[in-house]
Short mmCIF file of N, CA and C in Angstrom, two decimals:
data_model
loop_
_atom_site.label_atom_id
_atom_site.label_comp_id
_atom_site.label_asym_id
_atom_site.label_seq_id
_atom_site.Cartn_x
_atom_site.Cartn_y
_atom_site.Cartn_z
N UNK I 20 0.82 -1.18 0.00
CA UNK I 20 0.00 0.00 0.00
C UNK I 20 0.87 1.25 0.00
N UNK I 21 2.08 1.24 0.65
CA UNK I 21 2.95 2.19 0.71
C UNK I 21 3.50 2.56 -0.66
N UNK I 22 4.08 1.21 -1.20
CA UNK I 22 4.53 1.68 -2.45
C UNK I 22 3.42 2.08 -3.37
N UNK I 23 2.09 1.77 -3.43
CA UNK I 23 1.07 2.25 -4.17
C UNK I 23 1.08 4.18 -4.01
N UNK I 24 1.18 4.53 -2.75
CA UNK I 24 1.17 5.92 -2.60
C UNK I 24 2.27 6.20 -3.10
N UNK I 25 3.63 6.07 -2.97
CA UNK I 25 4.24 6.78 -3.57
C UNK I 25 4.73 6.73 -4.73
N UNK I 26 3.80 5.69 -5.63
CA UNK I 26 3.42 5.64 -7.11
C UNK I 26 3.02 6.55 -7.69
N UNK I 27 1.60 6.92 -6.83
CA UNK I 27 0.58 7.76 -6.95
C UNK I 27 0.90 9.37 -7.01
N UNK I 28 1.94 9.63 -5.69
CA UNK I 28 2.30 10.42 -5.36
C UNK I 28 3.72 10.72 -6.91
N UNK I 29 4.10 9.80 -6.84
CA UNK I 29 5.21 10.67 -8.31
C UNK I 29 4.56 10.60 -9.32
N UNK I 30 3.33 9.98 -9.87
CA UNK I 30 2.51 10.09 -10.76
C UNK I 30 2.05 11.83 -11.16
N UNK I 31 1.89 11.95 -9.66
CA UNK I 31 1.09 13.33 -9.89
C UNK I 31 2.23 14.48 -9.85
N UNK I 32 3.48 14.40 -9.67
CA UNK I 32 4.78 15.35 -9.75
C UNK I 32 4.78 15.64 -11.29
N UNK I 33 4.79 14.31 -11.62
CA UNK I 33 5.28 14.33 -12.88
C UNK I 33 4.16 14.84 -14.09
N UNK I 34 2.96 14.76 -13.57
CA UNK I 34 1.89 15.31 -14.22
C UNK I 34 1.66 17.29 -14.21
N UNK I 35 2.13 17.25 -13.00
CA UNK I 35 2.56 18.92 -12.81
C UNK I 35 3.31 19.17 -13.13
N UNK I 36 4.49 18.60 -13.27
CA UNK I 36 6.06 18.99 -14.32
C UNK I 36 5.77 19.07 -15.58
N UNK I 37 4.69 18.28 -15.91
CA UNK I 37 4.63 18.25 -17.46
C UNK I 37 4.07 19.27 -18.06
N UNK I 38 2.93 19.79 -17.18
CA UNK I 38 2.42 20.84 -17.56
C UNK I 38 3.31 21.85 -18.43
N UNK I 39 4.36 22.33 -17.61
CA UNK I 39 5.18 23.44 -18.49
C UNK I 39 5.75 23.04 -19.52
N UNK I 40 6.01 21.67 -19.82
CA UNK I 40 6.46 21.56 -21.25
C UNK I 40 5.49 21.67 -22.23
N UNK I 41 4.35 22.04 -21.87
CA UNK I 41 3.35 22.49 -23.00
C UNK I 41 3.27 23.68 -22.78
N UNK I 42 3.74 24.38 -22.67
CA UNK I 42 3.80 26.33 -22.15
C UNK I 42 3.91 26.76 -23.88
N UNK I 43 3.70 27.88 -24.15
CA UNK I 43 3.24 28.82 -25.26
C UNK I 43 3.77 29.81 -25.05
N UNK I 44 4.52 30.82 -26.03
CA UNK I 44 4.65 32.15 -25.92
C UNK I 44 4.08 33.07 -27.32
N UNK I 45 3.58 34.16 -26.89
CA UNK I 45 3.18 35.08 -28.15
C UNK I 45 3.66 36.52 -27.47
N UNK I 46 3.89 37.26 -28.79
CA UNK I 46 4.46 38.10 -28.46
C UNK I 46 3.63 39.83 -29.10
N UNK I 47 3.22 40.88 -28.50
CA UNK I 47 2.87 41.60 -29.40
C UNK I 47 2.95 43.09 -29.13
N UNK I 48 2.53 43.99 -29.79
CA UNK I 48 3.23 45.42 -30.05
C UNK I 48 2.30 46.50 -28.71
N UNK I 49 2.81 47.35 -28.14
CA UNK I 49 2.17 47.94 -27.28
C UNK I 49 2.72 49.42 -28.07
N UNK I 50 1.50 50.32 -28.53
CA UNK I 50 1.77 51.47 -29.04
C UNK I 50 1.45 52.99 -28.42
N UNK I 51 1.46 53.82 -28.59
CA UNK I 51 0.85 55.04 -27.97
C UNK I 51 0.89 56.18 -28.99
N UNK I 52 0.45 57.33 -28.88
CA UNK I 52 0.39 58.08 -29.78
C UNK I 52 -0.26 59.56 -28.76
N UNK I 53 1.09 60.03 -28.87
CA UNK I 53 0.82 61.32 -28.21
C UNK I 53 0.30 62.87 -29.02
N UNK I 54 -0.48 63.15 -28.75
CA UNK I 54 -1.05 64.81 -29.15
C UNK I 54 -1.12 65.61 -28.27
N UNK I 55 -0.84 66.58 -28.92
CA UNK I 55 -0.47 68.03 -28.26
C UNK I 55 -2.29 68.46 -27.79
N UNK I 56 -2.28 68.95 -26.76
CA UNK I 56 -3.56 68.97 -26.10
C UNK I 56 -4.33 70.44 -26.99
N UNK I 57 -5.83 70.21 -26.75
CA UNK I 57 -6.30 70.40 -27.51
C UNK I 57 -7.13 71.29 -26.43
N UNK I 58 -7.71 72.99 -27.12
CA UNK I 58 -8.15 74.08 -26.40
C UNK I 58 -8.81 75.01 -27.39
N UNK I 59 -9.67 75.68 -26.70
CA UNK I 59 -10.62 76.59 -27.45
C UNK I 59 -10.22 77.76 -26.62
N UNK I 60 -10.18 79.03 -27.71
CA UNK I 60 -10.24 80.61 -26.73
C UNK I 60 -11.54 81.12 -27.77
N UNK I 61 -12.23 82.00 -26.78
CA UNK I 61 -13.18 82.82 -27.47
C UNK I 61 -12.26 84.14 -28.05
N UNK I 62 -12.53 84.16 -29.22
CA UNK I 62 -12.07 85.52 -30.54
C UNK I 62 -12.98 86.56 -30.74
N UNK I 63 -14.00 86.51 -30.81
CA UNK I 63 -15.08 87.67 -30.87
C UNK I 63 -16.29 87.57 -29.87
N UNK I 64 -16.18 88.56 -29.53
CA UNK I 64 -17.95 88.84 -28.24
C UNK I 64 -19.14 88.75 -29.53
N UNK I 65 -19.88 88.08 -28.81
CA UNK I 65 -21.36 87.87 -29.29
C UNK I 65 -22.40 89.32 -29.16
N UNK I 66 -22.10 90.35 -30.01
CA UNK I 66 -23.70 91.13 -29.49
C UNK I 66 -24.16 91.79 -30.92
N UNK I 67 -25.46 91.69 -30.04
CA UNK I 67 -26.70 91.73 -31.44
C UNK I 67 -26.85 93.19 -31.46
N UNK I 68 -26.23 94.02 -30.55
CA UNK I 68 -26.84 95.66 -30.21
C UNK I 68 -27.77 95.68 -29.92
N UNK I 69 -28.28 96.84 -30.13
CA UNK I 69 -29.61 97.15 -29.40
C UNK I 69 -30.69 96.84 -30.93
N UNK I 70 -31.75 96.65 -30.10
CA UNK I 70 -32.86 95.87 -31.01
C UNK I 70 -34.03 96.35 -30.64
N UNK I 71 -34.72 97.11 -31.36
CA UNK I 71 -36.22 97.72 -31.30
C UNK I 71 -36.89 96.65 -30.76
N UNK I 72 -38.27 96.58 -29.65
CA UNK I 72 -39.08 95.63 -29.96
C UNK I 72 -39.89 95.75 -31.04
N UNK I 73 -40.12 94.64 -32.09
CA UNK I 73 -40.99 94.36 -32.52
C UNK I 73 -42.35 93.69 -32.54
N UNK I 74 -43.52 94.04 -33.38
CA UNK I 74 -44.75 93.90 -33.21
C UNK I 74 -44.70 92.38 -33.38
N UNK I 75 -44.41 91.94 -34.29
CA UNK I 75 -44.54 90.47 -34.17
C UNK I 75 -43.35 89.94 -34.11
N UNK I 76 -43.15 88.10 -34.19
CA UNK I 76 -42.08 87.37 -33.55
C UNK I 76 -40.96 87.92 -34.74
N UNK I 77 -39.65 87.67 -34.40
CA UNK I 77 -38.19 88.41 -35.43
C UNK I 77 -37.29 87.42 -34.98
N UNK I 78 -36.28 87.35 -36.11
CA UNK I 78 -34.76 87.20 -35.69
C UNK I 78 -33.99 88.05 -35.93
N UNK I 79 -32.91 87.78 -35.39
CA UNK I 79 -31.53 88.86 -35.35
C UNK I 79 -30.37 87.20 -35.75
N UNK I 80 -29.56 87.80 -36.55
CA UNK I 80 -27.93 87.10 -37.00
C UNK I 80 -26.99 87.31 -36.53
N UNK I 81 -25.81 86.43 -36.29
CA UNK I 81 -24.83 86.83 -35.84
C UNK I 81 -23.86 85.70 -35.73
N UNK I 82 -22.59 85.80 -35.60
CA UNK I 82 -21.80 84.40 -35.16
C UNK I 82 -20.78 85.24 -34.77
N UNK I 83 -19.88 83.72 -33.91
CA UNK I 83 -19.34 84.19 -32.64
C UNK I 83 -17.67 83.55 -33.40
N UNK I 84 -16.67 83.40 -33.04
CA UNK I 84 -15.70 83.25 -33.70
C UNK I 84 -14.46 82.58 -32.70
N UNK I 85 -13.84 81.88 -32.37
CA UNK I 85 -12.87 80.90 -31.88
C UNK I 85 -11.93 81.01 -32.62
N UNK I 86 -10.44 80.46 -31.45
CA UNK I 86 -9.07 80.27 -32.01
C UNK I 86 -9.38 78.61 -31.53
N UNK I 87 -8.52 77.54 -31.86
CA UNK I 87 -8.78 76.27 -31.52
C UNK I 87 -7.45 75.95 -31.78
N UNK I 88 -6.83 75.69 -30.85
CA UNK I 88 -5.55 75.05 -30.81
C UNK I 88 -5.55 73.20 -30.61
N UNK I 89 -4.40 72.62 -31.36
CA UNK I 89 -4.16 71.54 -31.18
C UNK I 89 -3.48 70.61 -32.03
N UNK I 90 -3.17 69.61 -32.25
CA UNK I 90 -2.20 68.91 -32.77
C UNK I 90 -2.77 69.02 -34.30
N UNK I 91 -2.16 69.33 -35.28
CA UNK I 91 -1.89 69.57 -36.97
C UNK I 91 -2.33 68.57 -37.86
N UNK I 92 -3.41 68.83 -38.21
CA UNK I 92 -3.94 67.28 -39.55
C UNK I 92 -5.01 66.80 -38.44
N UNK I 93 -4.97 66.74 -36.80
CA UNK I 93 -5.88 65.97 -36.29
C UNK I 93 -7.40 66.80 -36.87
N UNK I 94 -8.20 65.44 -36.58
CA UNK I 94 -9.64 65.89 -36.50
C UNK I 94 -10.43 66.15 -35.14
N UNK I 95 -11.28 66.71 -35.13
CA UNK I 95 -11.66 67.19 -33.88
C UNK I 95 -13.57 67.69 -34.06
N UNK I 96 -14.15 67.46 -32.80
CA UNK I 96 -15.70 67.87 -33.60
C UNK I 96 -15.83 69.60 -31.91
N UNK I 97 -16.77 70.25 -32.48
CA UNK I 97 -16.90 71.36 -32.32
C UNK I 97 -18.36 71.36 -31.66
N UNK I 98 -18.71 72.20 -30.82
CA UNK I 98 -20.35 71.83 -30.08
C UNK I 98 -20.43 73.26 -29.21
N UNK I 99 -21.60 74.21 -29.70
CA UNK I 99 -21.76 75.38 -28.79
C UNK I 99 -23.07 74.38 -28.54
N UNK I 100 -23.64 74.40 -26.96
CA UNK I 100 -24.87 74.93 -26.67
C UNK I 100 -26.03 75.93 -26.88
N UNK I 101 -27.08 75.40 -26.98
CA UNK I 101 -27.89 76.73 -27.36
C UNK I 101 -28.01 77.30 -25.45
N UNK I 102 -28.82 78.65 -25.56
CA UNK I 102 -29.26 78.90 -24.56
C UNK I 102 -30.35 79.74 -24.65
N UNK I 103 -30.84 80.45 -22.77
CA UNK I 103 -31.59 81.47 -23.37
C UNK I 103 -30.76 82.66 -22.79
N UNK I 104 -30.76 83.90 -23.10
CA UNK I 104 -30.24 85.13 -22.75
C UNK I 104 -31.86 85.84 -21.85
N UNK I 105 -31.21 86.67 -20.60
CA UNK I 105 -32.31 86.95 -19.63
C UNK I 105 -32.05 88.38 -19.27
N UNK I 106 -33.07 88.92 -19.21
CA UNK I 106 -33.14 90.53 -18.53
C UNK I 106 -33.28 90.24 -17.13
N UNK I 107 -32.93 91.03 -15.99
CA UNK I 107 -33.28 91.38 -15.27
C UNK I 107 -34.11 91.23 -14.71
N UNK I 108 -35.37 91.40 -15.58
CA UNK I 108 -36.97 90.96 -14.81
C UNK I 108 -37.06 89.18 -15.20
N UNK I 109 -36.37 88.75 -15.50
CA UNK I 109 -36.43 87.53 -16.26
C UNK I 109 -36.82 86.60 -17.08
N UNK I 110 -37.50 87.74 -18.27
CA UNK I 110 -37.98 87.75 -19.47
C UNK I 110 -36.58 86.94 -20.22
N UNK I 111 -36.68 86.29 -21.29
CA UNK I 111 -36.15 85.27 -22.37
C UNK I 111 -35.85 85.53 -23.71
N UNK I 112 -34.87 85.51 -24.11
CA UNK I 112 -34.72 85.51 -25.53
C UNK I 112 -33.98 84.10 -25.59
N UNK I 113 -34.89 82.92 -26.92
CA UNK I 113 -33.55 81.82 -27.04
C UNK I 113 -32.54 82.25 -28.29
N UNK I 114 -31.44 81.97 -27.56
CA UNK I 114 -30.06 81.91 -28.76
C UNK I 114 -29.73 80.41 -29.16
N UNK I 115 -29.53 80.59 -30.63
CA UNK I 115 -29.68 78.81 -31.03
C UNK I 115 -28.39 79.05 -31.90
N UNK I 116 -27.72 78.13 -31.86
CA UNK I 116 -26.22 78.25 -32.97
C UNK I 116 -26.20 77.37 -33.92
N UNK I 117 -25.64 77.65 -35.07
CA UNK I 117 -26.08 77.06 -36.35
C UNK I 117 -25.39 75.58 -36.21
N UNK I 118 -26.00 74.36 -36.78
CA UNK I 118 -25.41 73.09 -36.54
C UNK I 118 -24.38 72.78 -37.87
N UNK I 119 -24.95 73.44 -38.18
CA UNK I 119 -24.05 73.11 -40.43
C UNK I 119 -22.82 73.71 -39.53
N UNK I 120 -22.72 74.59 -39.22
CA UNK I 120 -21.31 75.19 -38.31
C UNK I 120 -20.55 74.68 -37.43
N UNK I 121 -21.59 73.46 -37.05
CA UNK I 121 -20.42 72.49 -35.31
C UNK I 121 -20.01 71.28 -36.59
N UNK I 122 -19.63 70.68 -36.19
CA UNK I 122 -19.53 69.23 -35.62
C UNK I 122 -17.75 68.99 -36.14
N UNK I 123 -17.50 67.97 -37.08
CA UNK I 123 -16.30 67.22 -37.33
C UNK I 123 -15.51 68.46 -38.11
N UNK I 124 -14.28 68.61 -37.53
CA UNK I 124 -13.17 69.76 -38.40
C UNK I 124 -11.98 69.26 -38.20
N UNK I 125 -11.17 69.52 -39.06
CA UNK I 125 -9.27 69.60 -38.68
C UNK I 125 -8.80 70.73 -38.68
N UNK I 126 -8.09 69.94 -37.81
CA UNK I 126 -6.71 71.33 -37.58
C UNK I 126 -5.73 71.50 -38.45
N UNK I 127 -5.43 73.02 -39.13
CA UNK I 127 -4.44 73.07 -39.99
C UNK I 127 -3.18 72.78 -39.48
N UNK I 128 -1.92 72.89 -40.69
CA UNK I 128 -0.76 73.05 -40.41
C UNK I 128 -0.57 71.29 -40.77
N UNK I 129 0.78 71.49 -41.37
CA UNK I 129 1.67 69.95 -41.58
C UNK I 129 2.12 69.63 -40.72
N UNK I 130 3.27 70.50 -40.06
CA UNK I 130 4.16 69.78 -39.38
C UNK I 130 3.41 69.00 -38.20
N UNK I 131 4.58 68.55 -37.77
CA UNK I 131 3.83 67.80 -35.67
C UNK I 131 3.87 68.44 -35.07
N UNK I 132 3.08 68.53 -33.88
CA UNK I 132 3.24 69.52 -33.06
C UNK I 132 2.09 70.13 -33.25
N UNK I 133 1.89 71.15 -32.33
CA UNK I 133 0.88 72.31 -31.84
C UNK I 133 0.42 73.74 -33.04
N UNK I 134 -0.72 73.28 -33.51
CA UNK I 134 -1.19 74.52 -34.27
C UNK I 134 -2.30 74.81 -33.63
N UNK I 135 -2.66 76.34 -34.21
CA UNK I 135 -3.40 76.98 -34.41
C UNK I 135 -4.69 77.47 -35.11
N UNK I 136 -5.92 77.06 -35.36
CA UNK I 136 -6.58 77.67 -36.31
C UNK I 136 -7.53 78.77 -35.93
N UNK I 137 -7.02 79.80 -36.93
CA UNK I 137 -7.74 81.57 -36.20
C UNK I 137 -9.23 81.45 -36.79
N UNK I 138 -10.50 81.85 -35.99
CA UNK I 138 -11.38 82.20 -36.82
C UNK I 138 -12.18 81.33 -37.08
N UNK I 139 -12.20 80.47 -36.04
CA UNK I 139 -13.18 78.90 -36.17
C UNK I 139 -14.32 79.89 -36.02
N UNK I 140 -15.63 80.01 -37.14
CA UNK I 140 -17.11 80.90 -37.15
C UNK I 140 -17.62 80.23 -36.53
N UNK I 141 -18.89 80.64 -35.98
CA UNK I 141 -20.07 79.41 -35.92
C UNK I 141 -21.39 80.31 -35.91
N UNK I 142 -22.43 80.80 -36.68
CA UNK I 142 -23.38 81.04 -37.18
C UNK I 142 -24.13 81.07 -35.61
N UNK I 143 -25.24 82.08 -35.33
CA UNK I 143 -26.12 82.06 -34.15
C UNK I 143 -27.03 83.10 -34.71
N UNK I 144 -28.66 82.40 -34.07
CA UNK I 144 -29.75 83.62 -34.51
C UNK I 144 -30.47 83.60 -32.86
N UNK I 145 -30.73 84.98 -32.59
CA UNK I 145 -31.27 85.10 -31.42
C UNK I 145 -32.78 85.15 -31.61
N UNK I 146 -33.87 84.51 -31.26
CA UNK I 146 -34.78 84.97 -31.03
C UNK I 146 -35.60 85.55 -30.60
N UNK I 147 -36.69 86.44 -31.51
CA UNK I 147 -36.87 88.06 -30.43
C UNK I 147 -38.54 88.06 -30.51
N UNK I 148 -39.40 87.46 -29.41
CA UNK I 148 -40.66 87.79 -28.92
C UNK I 148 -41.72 89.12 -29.68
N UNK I 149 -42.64 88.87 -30.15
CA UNK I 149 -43.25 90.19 -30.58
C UNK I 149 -43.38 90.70 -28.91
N UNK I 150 -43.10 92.70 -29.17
CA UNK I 150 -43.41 93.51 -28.18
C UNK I 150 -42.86 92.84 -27.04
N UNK I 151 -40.88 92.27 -27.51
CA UNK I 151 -40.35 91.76 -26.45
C UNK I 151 -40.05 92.93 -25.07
N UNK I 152 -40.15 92.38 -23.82
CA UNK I 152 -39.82 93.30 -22.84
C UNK I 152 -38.35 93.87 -23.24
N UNK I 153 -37.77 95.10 -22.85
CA UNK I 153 -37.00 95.99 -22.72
C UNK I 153 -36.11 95.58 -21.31
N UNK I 154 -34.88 95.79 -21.73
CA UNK I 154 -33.91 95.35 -20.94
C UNK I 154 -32.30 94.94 -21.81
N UNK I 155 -31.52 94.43 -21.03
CA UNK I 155 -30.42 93.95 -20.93
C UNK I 155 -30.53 92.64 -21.01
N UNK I 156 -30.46 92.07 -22.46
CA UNK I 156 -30.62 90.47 -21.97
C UNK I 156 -28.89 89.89 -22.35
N UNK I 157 -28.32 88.91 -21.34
CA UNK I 157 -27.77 88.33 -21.25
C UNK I 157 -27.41 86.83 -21.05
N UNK I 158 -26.81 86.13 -21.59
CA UNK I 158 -26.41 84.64 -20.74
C UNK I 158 -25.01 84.18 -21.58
N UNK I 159 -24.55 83.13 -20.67
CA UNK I 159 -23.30 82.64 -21.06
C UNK I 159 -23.29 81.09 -22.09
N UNK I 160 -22.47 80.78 -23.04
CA UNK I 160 -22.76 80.23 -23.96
C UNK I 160 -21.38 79.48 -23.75
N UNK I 161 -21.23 78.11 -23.78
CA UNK I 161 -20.60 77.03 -23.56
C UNK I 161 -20.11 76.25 -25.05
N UNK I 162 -18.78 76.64 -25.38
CA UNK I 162 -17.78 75.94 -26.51
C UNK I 162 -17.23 74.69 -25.81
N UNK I 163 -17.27 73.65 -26.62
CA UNK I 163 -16.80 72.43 -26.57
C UNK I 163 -15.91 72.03 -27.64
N UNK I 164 -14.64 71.61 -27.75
CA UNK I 164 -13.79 71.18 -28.80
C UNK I 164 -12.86 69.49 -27.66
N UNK I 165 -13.65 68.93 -28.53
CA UNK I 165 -13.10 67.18 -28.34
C UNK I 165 -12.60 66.80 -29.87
N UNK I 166 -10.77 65.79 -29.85
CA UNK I 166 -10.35 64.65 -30.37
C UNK I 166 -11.29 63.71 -30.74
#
């Protein structure tokens, strides 16, 4: 019975030794790809001036204008929010920004490295209430530029 166990017992050494002679290797590429970070500055103030009220509903035109920095040849997509602009008494005008104007763009320039593009437009019409209230309307408007 003794020698049965330690039959048993090198049976199973040798079954775990064997294991690694069936071992496998593969081998493969780990890459990265660095870009120069990517930023929006506002280039032109948004204002419509002063605006008569009118008797019935109106628009007013206008677009707002960006520098957009970031790595050269990349593509990149573009996204204002609409909003509403508010007086004081807290009367509403909505501002809506043109969509033909956002989305997928590149950045100029060849080389690598960090460019510039001056003058990114983007189209906006404010909308104006017949016999809108009188005031100061204001609000803040949110640029997005994502890789």
């Amino acid at each position: 019975m003794k020698a049965l166990k330690i039959g048993v017992s090198a049976l199973a050494l040798t079954l775990i030794a064997g294991g690694s002679a069936m071992a496998a290797e593969a081998t493969g590429t780990a890459t990265a790809t660095i870009k120069a970070p990517i930023s929006v500055a506002n280039a032109s103030a948004l204002d419509f001036g002063t605006i008569i009220s009118p008797a019935a509903d109106a628009t007013e035109t206008g677009s707002i204008s960006f520098d957009v920095s970031g790595e050269a040849q990349a593509t990149y997509t573009l996204s204002v929010m609409d909003i509403d602009l508010e007086n004081a008494a807290g009367d509403t005008m909505a501002l809506t920004f043109q969509s033909a104007d956002q989305g997928t763009r590149t950045i100029g320039g060849t080389a690598p490295g960090s460019h510039t593009d001056v003058g990114v437009s983007v189209g906006a019409t404010l909308a104006i209430g017949a016999n809108q209230a009188s005031g100061t309307y204001e609000g803040d408007y949110t640029v997005t530029v994502n890789y």
